[in-house]
mmCIF file of C-alpha atoms in Angstrom:
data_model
loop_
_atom_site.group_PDB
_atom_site.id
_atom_site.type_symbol
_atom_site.label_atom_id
_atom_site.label_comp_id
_atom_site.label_asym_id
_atom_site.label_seq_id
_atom_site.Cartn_x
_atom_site.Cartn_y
_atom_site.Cartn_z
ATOM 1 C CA UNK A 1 41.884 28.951 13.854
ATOM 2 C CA UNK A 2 45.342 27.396 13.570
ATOM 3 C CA UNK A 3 46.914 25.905 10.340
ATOM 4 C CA UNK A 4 46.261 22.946 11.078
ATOM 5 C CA UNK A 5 42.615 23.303 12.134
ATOM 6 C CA UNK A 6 42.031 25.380 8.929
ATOM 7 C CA UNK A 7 43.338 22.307 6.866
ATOM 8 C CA UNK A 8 41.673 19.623 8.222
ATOM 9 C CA UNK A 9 38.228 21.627 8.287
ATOM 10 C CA UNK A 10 39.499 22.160 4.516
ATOM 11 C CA UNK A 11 39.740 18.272 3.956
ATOM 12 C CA UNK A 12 36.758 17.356 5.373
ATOM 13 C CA UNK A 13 35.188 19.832 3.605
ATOM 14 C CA UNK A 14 36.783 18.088 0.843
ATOM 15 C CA UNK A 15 35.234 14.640 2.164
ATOM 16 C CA UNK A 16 31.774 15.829 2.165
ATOM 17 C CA UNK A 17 31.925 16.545 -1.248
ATOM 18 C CA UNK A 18 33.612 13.525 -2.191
ATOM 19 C CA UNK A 19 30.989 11.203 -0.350
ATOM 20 C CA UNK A 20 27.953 13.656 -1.819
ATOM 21 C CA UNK A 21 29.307 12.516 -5.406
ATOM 22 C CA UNK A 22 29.687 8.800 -4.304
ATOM 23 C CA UNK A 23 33.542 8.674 -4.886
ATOM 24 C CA UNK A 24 33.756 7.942 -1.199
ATOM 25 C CA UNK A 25 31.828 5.659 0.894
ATOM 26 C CA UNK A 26 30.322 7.492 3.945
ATOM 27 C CA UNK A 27 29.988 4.824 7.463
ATOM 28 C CA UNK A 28 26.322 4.461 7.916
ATOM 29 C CA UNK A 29 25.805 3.825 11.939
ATOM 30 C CA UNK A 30 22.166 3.065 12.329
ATOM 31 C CA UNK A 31 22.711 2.810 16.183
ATOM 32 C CA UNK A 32 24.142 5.906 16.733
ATOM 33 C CA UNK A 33 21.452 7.488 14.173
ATOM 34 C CA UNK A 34 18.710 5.734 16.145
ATOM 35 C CA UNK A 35 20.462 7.149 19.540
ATOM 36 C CA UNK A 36 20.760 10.751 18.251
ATOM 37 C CA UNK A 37 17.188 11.266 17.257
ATOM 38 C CA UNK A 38 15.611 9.952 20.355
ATOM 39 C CA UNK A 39 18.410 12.579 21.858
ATOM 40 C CA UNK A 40 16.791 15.138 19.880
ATOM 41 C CA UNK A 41 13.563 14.702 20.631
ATOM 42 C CA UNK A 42 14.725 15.142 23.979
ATOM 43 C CA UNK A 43 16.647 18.357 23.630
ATOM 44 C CA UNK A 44 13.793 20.113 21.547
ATOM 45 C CA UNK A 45 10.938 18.709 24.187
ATOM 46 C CA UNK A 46 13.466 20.503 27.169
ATOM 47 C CA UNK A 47 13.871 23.786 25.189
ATOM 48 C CA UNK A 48 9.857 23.572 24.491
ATOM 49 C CA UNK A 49 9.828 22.958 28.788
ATOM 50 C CA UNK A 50 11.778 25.604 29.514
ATOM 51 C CA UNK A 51 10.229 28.568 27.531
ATOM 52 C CA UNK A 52 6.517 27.101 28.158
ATOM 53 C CA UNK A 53 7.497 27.328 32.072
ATOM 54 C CA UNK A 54 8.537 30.517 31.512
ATOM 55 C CA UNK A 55 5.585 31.824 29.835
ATOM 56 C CA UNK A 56 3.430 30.092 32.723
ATOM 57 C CA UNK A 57 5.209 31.943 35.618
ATOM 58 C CA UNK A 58 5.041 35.234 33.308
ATOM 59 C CA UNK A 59 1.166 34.649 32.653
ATOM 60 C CA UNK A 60 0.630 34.108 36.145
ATOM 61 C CA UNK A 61 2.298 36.988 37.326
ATOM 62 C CA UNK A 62 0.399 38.997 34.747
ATOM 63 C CA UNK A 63 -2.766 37.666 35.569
ATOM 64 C CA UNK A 64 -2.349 38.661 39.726
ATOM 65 C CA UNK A 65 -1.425 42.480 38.086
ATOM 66 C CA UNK A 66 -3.984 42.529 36.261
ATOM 67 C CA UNK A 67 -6.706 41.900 39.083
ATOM 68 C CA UNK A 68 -5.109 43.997 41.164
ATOM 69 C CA UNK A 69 -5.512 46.667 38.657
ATOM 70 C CA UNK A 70 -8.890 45.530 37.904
ATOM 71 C CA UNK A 71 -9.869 45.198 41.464
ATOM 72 C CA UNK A 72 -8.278 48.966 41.650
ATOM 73 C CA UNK A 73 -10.802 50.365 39.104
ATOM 74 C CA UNK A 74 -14.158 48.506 40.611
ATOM 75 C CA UNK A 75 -13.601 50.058 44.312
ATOM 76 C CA UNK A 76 -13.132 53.166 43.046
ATOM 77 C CA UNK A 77 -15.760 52.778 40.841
ATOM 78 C CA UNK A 78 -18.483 51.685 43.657
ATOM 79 C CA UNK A 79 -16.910 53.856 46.094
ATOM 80 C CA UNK A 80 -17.350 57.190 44.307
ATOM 81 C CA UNK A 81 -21.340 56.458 44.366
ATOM 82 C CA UNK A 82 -22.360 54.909 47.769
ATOM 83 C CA UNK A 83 -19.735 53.863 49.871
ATOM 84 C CA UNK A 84 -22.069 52.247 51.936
ATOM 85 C CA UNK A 85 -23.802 50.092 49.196
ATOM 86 C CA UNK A 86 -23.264 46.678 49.101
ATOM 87 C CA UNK A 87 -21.455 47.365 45.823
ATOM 88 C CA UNK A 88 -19.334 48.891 47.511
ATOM 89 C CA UNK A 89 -18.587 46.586 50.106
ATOM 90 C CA UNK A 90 -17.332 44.204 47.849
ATOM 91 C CA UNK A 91 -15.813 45.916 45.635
ATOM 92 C CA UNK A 92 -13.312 46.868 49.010
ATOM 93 C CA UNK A 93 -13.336 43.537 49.681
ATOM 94 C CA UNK A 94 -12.167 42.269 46.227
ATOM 95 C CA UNK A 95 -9.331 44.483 46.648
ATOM 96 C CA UNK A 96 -8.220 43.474 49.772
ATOM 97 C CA UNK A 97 -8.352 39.966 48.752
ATOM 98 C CA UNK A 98 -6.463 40.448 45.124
ATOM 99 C CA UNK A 99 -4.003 42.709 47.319
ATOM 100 C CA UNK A 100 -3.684 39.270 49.943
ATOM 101 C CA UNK A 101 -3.537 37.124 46.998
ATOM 102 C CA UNK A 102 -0.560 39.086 44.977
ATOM 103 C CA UNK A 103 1.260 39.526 48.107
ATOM 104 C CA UNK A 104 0.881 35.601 49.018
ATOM 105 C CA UNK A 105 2.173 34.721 45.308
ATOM 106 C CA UNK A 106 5.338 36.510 45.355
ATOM 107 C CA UNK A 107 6.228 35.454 48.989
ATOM 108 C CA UNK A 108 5.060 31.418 48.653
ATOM 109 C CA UNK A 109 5.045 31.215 44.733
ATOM 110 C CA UNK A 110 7.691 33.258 42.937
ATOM 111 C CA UNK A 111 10.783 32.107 44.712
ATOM 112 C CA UNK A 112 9.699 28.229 44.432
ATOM 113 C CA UNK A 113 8.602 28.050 41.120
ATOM 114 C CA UNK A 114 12.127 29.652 39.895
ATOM 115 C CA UNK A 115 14.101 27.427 42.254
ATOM 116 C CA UNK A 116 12.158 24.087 41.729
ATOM 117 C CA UNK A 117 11.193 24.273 38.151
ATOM 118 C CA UNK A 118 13.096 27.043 36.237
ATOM 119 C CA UNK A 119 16.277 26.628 37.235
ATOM 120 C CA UNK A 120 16.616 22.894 36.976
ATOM 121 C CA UNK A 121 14.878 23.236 33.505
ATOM 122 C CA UNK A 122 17.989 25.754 33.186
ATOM 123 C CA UNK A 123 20.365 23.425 34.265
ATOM 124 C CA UNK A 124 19.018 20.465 32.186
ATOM 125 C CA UNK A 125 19.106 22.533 28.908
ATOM 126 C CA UNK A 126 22.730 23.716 29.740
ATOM 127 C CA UNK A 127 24.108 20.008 29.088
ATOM 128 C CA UNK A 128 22.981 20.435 25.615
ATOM 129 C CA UNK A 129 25.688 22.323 24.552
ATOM 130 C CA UNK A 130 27.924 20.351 25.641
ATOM 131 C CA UNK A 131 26.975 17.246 24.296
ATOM 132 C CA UNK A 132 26.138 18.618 21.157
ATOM 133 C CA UNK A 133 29.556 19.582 20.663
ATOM 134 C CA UNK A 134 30.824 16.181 21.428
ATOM 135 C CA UNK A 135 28.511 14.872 18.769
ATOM 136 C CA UNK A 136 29.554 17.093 16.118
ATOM 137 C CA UNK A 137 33.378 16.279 17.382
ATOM 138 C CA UNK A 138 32.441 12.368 16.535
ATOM 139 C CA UNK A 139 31.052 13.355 13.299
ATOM 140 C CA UNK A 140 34.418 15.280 12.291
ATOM 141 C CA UNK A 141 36.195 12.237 13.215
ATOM 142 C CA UNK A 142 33.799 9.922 11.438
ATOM 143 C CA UNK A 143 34.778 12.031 8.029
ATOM 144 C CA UNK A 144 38.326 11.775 9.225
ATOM 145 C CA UNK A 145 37.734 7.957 9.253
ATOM 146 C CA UNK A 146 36.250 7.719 5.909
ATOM 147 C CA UNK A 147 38.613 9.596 4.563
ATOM 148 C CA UNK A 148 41.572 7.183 5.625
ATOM 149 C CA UNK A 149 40.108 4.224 4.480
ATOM 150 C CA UNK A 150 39.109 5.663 1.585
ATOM 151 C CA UNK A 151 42.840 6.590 0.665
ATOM 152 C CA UNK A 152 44.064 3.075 2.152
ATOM 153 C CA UNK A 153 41.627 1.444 -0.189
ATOM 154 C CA UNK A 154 43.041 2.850 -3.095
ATOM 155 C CA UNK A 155 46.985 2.306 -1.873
ATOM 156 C CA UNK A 156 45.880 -1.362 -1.612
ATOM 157 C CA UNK A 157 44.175 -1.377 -5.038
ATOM 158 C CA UNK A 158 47.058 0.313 -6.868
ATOM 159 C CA UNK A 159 50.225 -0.568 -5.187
ATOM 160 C CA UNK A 160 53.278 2.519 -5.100
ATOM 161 C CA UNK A 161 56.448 1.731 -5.381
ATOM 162 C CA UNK A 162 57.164 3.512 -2.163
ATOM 163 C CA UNK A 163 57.042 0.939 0.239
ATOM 164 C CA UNK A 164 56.133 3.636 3.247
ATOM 165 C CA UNK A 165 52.769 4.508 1.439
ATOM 166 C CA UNK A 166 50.557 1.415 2.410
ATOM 167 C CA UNK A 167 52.013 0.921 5.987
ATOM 168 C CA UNK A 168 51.632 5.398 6.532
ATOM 169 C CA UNK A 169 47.678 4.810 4.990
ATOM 170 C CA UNK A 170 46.941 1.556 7.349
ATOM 171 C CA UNK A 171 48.693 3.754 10.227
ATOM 172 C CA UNK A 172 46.505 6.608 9.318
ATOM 173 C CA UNK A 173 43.388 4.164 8.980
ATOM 174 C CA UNK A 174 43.575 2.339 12.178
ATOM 175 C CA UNK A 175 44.480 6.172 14.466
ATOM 176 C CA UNK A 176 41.544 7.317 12.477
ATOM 177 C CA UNK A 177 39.074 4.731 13.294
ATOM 178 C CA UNK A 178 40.281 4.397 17.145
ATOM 179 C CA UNK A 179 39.333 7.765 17.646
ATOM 180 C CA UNK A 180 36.425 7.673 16.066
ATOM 181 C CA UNK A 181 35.264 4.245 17.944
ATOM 182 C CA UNK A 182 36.351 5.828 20.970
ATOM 183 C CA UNK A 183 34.178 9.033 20.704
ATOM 184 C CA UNK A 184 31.229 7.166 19.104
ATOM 185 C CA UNK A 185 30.948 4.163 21.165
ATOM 186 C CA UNK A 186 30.990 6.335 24.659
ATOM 187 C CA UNK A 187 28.003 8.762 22.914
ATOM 188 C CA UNK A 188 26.136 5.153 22.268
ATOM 189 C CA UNK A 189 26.645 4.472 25.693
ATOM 190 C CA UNK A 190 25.886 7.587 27.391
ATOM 191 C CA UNK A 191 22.996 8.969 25.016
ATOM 192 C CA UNK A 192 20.224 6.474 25.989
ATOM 193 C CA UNK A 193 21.444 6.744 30.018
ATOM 194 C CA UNK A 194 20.916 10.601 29.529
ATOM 195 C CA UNK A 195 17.443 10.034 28.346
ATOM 196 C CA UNK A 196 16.893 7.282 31.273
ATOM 197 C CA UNK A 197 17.367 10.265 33.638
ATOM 198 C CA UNK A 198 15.468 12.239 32.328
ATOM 199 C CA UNK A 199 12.179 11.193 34.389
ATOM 200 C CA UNK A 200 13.737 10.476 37.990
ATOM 201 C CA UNK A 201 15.531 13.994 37.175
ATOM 202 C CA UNK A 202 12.076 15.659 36.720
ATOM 203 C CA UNK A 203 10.160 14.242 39.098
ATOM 204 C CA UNK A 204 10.754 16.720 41.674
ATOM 205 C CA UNK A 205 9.315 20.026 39.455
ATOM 206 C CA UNK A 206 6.692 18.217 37.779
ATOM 207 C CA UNK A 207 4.993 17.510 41.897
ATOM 208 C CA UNK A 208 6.442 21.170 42.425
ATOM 209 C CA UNK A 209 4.700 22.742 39.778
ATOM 210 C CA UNK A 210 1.351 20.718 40.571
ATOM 211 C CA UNK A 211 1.949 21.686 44.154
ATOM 212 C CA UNK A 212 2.111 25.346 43.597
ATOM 213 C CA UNK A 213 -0.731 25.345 40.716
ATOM 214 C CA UNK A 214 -3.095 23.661 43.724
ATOM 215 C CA UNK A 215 -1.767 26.351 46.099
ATOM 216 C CA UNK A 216 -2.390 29.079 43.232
ATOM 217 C CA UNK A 217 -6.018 27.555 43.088
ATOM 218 C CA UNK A 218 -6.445 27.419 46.520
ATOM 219 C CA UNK A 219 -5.469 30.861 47.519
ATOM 220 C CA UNK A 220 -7.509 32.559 45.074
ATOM 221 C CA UNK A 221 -10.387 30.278 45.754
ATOM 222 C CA UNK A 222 -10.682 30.843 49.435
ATOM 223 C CA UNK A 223 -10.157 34.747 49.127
ATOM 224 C CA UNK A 224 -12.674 35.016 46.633
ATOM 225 C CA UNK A 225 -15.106 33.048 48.395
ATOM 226 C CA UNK A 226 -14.963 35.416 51.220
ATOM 227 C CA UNK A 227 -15.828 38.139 48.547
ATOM 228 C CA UNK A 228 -19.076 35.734 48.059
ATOM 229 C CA UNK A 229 -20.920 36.436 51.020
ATOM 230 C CA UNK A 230 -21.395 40.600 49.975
ATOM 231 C CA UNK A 231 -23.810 39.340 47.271
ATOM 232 C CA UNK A 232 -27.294 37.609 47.808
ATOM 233 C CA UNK A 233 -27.667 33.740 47.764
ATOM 234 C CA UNK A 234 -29.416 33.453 44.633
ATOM 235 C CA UNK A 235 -27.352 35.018 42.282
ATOM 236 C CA UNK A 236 -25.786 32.040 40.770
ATOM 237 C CA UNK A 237 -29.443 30.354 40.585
ATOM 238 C CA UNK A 238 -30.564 33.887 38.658
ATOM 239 C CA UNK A 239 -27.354 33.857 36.549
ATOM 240 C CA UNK A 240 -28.265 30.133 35.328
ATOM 241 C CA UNK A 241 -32.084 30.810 34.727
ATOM 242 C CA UNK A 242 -31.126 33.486 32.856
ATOM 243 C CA UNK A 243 -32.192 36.475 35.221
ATOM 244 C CA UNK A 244 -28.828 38.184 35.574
ATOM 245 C CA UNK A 245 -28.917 38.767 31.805
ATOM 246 C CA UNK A 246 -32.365 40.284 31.627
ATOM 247 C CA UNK A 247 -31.550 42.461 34.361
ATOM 248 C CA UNK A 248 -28.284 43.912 32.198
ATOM 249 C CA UNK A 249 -30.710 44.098 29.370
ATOM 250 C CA UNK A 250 -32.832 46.551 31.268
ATOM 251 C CA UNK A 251 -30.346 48.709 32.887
ATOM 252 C CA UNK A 252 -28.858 49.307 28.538
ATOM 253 C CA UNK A 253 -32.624 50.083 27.674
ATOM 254 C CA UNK A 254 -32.840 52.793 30.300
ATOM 255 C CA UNK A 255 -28.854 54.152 29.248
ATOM 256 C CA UNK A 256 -30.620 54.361 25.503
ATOM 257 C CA UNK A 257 -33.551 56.210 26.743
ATOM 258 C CA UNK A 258 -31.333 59.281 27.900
ATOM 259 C CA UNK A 259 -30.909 61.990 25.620
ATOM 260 C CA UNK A 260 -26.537 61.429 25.344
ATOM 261 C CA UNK A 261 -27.373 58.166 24.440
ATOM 262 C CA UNK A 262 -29.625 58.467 21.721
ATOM 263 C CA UNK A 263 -29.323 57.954 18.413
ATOM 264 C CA UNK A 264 -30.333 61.477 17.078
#
């Protein structure tokens, strides 16, 4: 940081302390203020976007590995008894369908959902910066502001006897609020058109992401509905009345009846 930077960071600093003590009035824009929290709102609801997207692709992602893994485990496990069962059947055929299913989500899926919906949540949350550093600019200048009309005030309370001192302050005052104005009436301006956008901008991922969560539901629908037809008809009806349960129930009470699973 320059001199100069380092001293007028050093009289604001000043300001700030000045205004917290009430020995300086501080400019209370209720527009702006009104502007800048429906701008925050905004910026926090993006950044919340952005990482919840994120953590939607990643669960998905894990989810497919995790079947696959799963799906793995079962045909090996039905395969090392009968490979002929019916077990056994479908435990191949869950496999081949998770396989079909992973395989179908990184070629139709992965590449989308980053191009459609992460990177324009990217993009979108990259303007923040930016614009945050313009409003922090305006709120220098703002102190900057105060600060001259503060000192013109008290030239024009207690006249000097230099006769440069009132017309340097009112030159000081009027640079000072121009640039301030300037700075604060384009953020007034622009801050509510920003938030305007905001919709037509993510219109496009929002039908993406539905899109591909359809396709996602699709996929793994019809594959596992071909997995379906290796069990018997009635095993949703026996699941509801309660059958499938009693059936677990017995095959436990025979595990406890052999002699490594006993309690003594």
């Amino acid at each position: 940081m320059s001199w100069t930077g380092f001293k007028k960071s050093l009289n604001r600093a000043g300001t700030t302390v000045l205004q917290k003590t009430g020995q300086i009035e501080r400019t209370v824009d209720r527009e702006f203020a009104d502007e800048e929290s429906k701008y925050r709102a905004l910026e926090k609801e993006c950044q919340a976007l952005q990482k919840d997207s994120k953590i939607y692709g990643d669960a998905v992602r894990s989810m497919t590995a995790a079947q696959a893994r799963l799906s793995e485990t079962i045909e090996t496990f039905y395969g090392a008894s009968d490979r002929t069962s019916d077990g056994a059947m479908a435990g191949h055929a869950f496999k081949s369908a998770i396989d079909d299913l992973d395989g179908s989500i990184q070629r139709e899926l992965d590449a989308p959902y980053r191009t459609c919906i992460m990177e324009p949540l990217g993009k979108m949350n990259a303007y923040f910066p930016v614009i945050n550093d313009h409003i922090a600019k305006r709120n220098k200048k703002l102190l900057d502001y105060d600060a001259a009309r503060s000192k013109l005030r008290k030239v024009v309370d207690k006249p000097s006897e230099d006769a440069t001192k009132l017309p340097k302050a009112q030159q000081e005052h009027d640079d000072a609020k121009e640039v301030f104005e300037l700075l604060n009436d384009q953020l007034i301006t622009e801050l509510p058109q920003l938030l305007d956008l905001r919709v037509p901008y993510f219109d496009p991922s929002f039908e993406a992401m539905i899109r591909m969560q359809c396709k996602f539901a699709e996929e793994g629908y019809e594959r596992m509905s071909a997995v379906q037809r290796y069990f018997p008809d009635n095993v949703r009806d026996d699941y509801a009345a309660g059958q499938l349960d009693a059936q677990v129930e017995g095959v436990l009470q025979e595990m406890k009846e052999l002699s490594i699973c006993g309690a003594n």
